[in-house]
CSV table of C-alpha atoms in Angstrom, one decimal:
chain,number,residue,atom,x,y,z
A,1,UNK,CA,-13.0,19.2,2.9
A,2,UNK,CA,-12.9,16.9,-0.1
A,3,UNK,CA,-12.9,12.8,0.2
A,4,UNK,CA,-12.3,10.5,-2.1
A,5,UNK,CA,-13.4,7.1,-2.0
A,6,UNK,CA,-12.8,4.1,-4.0
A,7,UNK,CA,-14.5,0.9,-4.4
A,8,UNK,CA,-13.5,-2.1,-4.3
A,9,UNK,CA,-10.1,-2.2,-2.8
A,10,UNK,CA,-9.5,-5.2,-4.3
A,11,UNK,CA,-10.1,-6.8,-7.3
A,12,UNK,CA,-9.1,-9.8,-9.3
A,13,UNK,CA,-10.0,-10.7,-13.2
A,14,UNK,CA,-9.3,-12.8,-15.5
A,15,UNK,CA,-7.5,-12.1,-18.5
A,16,UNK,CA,-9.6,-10.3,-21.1
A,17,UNK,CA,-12.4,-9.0,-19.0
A,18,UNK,CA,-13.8,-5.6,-19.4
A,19,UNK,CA,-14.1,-3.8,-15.7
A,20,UNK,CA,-15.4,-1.1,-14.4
A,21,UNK,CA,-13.0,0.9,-11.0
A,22,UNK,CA,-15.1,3.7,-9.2
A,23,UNK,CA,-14.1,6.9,-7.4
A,24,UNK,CA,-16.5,9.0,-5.8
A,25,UNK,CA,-15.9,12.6,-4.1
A,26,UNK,CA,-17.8,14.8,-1.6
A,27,UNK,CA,-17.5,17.8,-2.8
A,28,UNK,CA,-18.6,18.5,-6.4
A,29,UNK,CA,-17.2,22.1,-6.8
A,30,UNK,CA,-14.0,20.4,-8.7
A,31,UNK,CA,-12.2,22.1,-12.0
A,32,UNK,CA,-10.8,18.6,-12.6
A,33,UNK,CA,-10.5,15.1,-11.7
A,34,UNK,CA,-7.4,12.9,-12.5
A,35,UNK,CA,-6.6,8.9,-12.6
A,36,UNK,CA,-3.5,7.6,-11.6
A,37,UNK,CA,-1.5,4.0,-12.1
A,38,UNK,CA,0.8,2.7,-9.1
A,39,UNK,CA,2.9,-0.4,-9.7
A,40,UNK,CA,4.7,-1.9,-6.9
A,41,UNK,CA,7.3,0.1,-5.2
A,42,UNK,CA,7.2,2.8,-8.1
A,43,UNK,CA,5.8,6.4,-8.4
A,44,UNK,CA,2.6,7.3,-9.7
A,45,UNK,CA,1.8,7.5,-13.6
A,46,UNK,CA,-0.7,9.8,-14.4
A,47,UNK,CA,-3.6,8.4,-16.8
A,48,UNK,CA,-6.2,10.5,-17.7
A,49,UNK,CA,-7.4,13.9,-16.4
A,50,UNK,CA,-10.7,14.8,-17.1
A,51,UNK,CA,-11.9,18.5,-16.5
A,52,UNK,CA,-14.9,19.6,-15.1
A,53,UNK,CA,-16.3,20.7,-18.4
A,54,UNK,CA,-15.9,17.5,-20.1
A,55,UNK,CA,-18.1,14.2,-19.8
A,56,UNK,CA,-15.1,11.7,-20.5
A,57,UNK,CA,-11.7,10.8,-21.9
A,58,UNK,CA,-10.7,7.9,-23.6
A,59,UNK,CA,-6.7,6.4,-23.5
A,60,UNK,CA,-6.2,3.4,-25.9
A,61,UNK,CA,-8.2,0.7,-23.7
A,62,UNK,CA,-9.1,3.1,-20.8
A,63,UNK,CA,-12.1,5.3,-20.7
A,64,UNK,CA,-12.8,7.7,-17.5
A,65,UNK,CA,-15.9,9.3,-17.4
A,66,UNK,CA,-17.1,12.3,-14.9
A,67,UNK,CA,-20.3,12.7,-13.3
A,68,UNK,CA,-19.7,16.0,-11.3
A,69,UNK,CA,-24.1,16.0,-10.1
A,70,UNK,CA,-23.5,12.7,-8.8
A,71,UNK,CA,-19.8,12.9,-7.1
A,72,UNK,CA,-18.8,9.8,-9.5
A,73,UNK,CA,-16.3,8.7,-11.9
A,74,UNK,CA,-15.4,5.9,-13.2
A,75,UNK,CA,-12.4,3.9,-15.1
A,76,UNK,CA,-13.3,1.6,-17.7
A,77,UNK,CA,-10.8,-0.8,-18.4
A,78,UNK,CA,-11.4,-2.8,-21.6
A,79,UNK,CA,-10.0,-6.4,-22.6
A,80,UNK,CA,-7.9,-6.4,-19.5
A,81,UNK,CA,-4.3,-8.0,-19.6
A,82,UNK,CA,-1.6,-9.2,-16.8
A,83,UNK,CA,0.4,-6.0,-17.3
A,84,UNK,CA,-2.6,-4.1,-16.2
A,85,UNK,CA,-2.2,-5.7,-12.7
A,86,UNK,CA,-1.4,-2.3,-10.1
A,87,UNK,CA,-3.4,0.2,-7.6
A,88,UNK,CA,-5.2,2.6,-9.8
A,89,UNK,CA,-5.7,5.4,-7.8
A,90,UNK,CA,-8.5,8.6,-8.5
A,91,UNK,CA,-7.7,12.1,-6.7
A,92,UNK,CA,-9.7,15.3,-7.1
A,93,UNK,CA,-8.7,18.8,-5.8
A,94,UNK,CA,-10.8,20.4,-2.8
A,95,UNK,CA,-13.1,23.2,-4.0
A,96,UNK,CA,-11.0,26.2,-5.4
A,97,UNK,CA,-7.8,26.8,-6.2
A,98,UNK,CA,-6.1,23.5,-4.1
A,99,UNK,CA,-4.3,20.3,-4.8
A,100,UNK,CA,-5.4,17.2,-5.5
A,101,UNK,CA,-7.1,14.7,-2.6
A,102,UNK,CA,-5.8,11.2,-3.7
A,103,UNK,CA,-8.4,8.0,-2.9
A,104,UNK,CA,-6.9,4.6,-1.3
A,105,UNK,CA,-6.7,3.0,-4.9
A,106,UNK,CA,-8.4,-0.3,-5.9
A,107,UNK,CA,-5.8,-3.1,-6.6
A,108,UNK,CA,-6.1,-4.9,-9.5
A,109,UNK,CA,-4.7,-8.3,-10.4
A,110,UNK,CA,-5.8,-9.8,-13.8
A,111,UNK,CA,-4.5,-13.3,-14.3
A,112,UNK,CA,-3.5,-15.2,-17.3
B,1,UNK,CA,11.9,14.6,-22.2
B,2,UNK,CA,13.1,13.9,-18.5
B,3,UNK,CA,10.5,13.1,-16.0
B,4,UNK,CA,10.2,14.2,-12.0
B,5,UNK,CA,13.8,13.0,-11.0
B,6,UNK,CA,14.0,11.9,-6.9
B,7,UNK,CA,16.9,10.9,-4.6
B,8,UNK,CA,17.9,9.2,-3.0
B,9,UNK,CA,15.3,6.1,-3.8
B,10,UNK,CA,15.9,4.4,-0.6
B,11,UNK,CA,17.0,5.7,2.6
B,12,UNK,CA,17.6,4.2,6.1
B,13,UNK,CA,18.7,5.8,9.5
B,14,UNK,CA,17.9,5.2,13.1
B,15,UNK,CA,15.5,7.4,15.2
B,16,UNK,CA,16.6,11.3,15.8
B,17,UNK,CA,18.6,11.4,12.8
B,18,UNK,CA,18.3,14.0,10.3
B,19,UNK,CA,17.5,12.9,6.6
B,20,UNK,CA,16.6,14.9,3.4
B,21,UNK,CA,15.1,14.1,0.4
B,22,UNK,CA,15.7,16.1,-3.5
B,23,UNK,CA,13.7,16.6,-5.7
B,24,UNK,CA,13.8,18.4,-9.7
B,25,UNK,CA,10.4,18.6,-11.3
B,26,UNK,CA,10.1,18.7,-15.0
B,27,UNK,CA,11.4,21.6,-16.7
B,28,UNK,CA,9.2,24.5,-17.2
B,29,UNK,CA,6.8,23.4,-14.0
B,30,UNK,CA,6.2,26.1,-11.9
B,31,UNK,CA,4.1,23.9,-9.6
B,32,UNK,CA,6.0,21.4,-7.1
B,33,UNK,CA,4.8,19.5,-4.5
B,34,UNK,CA,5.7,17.0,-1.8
B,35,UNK,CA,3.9,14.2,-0.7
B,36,UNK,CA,4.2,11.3,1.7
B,37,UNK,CA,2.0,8.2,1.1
B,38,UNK,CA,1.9,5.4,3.9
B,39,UNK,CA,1.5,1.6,3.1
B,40,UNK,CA,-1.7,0.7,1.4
B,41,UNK,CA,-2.5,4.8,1.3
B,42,UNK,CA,-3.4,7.3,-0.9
B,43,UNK,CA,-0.7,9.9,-0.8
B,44,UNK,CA,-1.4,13.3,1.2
B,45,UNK,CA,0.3,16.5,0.4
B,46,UNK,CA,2.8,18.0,2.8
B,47,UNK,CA,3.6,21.1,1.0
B,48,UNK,CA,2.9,23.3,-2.3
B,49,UNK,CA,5.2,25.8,-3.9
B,50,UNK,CA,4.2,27.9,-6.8
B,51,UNK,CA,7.6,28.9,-8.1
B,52,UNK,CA,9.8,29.3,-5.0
B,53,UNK,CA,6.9,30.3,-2.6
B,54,UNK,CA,5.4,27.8,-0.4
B,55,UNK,CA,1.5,28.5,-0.7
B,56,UNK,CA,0.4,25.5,0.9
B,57,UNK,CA,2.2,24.2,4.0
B,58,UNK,CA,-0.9,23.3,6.4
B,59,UNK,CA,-0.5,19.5,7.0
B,60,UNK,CA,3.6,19.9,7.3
B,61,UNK,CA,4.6,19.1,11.0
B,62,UNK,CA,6.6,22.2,11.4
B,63,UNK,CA,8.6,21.3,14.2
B,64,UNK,CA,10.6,18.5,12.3
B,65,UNK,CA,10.0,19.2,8.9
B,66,UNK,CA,11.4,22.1,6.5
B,67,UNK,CA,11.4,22.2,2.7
B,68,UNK,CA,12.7,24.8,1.0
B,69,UNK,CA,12.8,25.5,-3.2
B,70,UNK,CA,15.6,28.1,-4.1
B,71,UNK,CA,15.4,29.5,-7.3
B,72,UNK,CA,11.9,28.1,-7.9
B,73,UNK,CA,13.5,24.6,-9.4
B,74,UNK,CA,14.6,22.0,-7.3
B,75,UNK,CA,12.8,21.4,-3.9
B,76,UNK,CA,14.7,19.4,-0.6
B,77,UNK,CA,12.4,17.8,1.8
B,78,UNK,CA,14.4,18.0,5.1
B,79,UNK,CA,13.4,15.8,8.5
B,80,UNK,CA,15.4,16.7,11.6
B,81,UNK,CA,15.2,14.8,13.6
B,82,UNK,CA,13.0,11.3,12.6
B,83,UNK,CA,11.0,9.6,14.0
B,84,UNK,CA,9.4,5.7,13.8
B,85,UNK,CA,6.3,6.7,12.4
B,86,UNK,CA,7.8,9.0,9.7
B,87,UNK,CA,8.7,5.6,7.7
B,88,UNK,CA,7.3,6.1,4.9
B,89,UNK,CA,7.8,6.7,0.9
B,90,UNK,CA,8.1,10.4,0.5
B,91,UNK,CA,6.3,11.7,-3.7
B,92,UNK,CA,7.8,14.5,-5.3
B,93,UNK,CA,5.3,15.8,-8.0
B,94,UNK,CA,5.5,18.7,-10.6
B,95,UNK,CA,2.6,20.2,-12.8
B,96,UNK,CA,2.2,22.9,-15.0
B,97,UNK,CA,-0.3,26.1,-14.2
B,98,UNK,CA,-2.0,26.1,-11.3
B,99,UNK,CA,-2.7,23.1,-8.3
B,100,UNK,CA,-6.3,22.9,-9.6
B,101,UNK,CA,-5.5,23.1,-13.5
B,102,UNK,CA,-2.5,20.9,-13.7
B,103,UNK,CA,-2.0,17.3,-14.7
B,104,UNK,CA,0.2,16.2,-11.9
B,105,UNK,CA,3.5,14.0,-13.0
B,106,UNK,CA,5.4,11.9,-10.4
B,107,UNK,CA,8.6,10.8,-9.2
B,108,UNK,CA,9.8,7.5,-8.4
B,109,UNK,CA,9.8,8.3,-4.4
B,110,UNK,CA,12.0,8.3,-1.5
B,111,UNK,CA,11.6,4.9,0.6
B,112,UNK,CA,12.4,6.1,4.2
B,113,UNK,CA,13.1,3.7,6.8
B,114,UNK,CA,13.5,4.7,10.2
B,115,UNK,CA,14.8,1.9,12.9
């Protein structure tokens, strides 16, 4: 059975650092891997899904890359602003055809 | 284009009642899921449906919850009856092609409360 884990739960920045959120999964046998954006009290937006066959995708100031070997991916969040502040939250399906197995999320606050 | 609409955003009852939840996915999405997410959780699915049939139901608790999605459009998440611990916001989600080629899109969520 797939897990997800994310790491750090919490972080805080400063205004216009580059930071890095990680995500890694058990079981390496995905078809895709998929990063989400939570702000308080609100739904999840999706932000970039990465398939297995790629290495990364880039979103304006995000990048996520995919390390399938290593059970890893990462979101790179460049020059980092207040508005970025929510849980970012990484989910990847179980091996074969099932839905996606959703991490805790890593809060993020970045302050002015 | 409209997004994954849910209702009602906000619910509260008292313990044993029923309560249900609606959800329409975004037009053209065979794919429709439910999830519940607790407090400082990931969400967990409760049920699939690929078009109106339910082909994954595993980690719904059967003896209070039903969902049903006529026509293979909208989907109601029923609870009958609730229960303290089922406080909790309930996700509607919708994708297009199958669970594990899909980009998944959200709804807002259902706030349950349960006194």
């Amino acid at each position: 059975k797939q897990e997800v884990t994310q790491i750090p739960a919490a972080l805080s920045v400063p205004e216009g650092e580059n930071l890095v959120l990680n995500c890694s999964f058990t079981d390496s046998a995905i078809y895709n891997l998929q990063w989400f954006r939570q702000d308080p009290g609100k739904g999840l937006t999706s932000l970039l899904l990465i398939q297995s066959s790629q290495r990364e995708q880039t979103s304006g100031r995000l990048n996520a890359s995919l390390d399938k070997s290593s059970g890893r991916s990462t979101l790179y969040i460049a020059a980092s602003q207040p508005g970025d502040s929510a849980t970012y939250l990484c989910a990847a399906p179980n091996s074969g055809n099932t839905p996606l197995v959703f991490g805790k999320g890593t809060r993020l606050s970045v302050i002015a | 284009e409209a997004g994954v609409v849910q209702s009602p955003r906000y619910k509260i009852i008292e313990k044993k009642q029923p309560v249900a939840f609606w959800c329409n996915p975004i037009s053209g999405h065979n794919t429709l899921y439910w999830y519940l997410q607790n407090l400082g959780q990931g969400p967990e699915l409760l049920i699939r449906y690929e078009n109106e049939e339910a082909v994954d139901d595993s980690q719904l608790p059967k003896d209070r919850f039903s969902a049903e999605r006529l026509k293979g459009v909208d989907s109601t998440l029923k609870i009958q009856p609730a229960e303290l611990g089922d406080s909790a916001v309930y996700l509607c989600a919708s994708s297009h092609g199958t669970a594990n080629t899909g980009e998944l899109f959200f709804g807002e969520g259902s706030r349950l409360t349960v006194l």
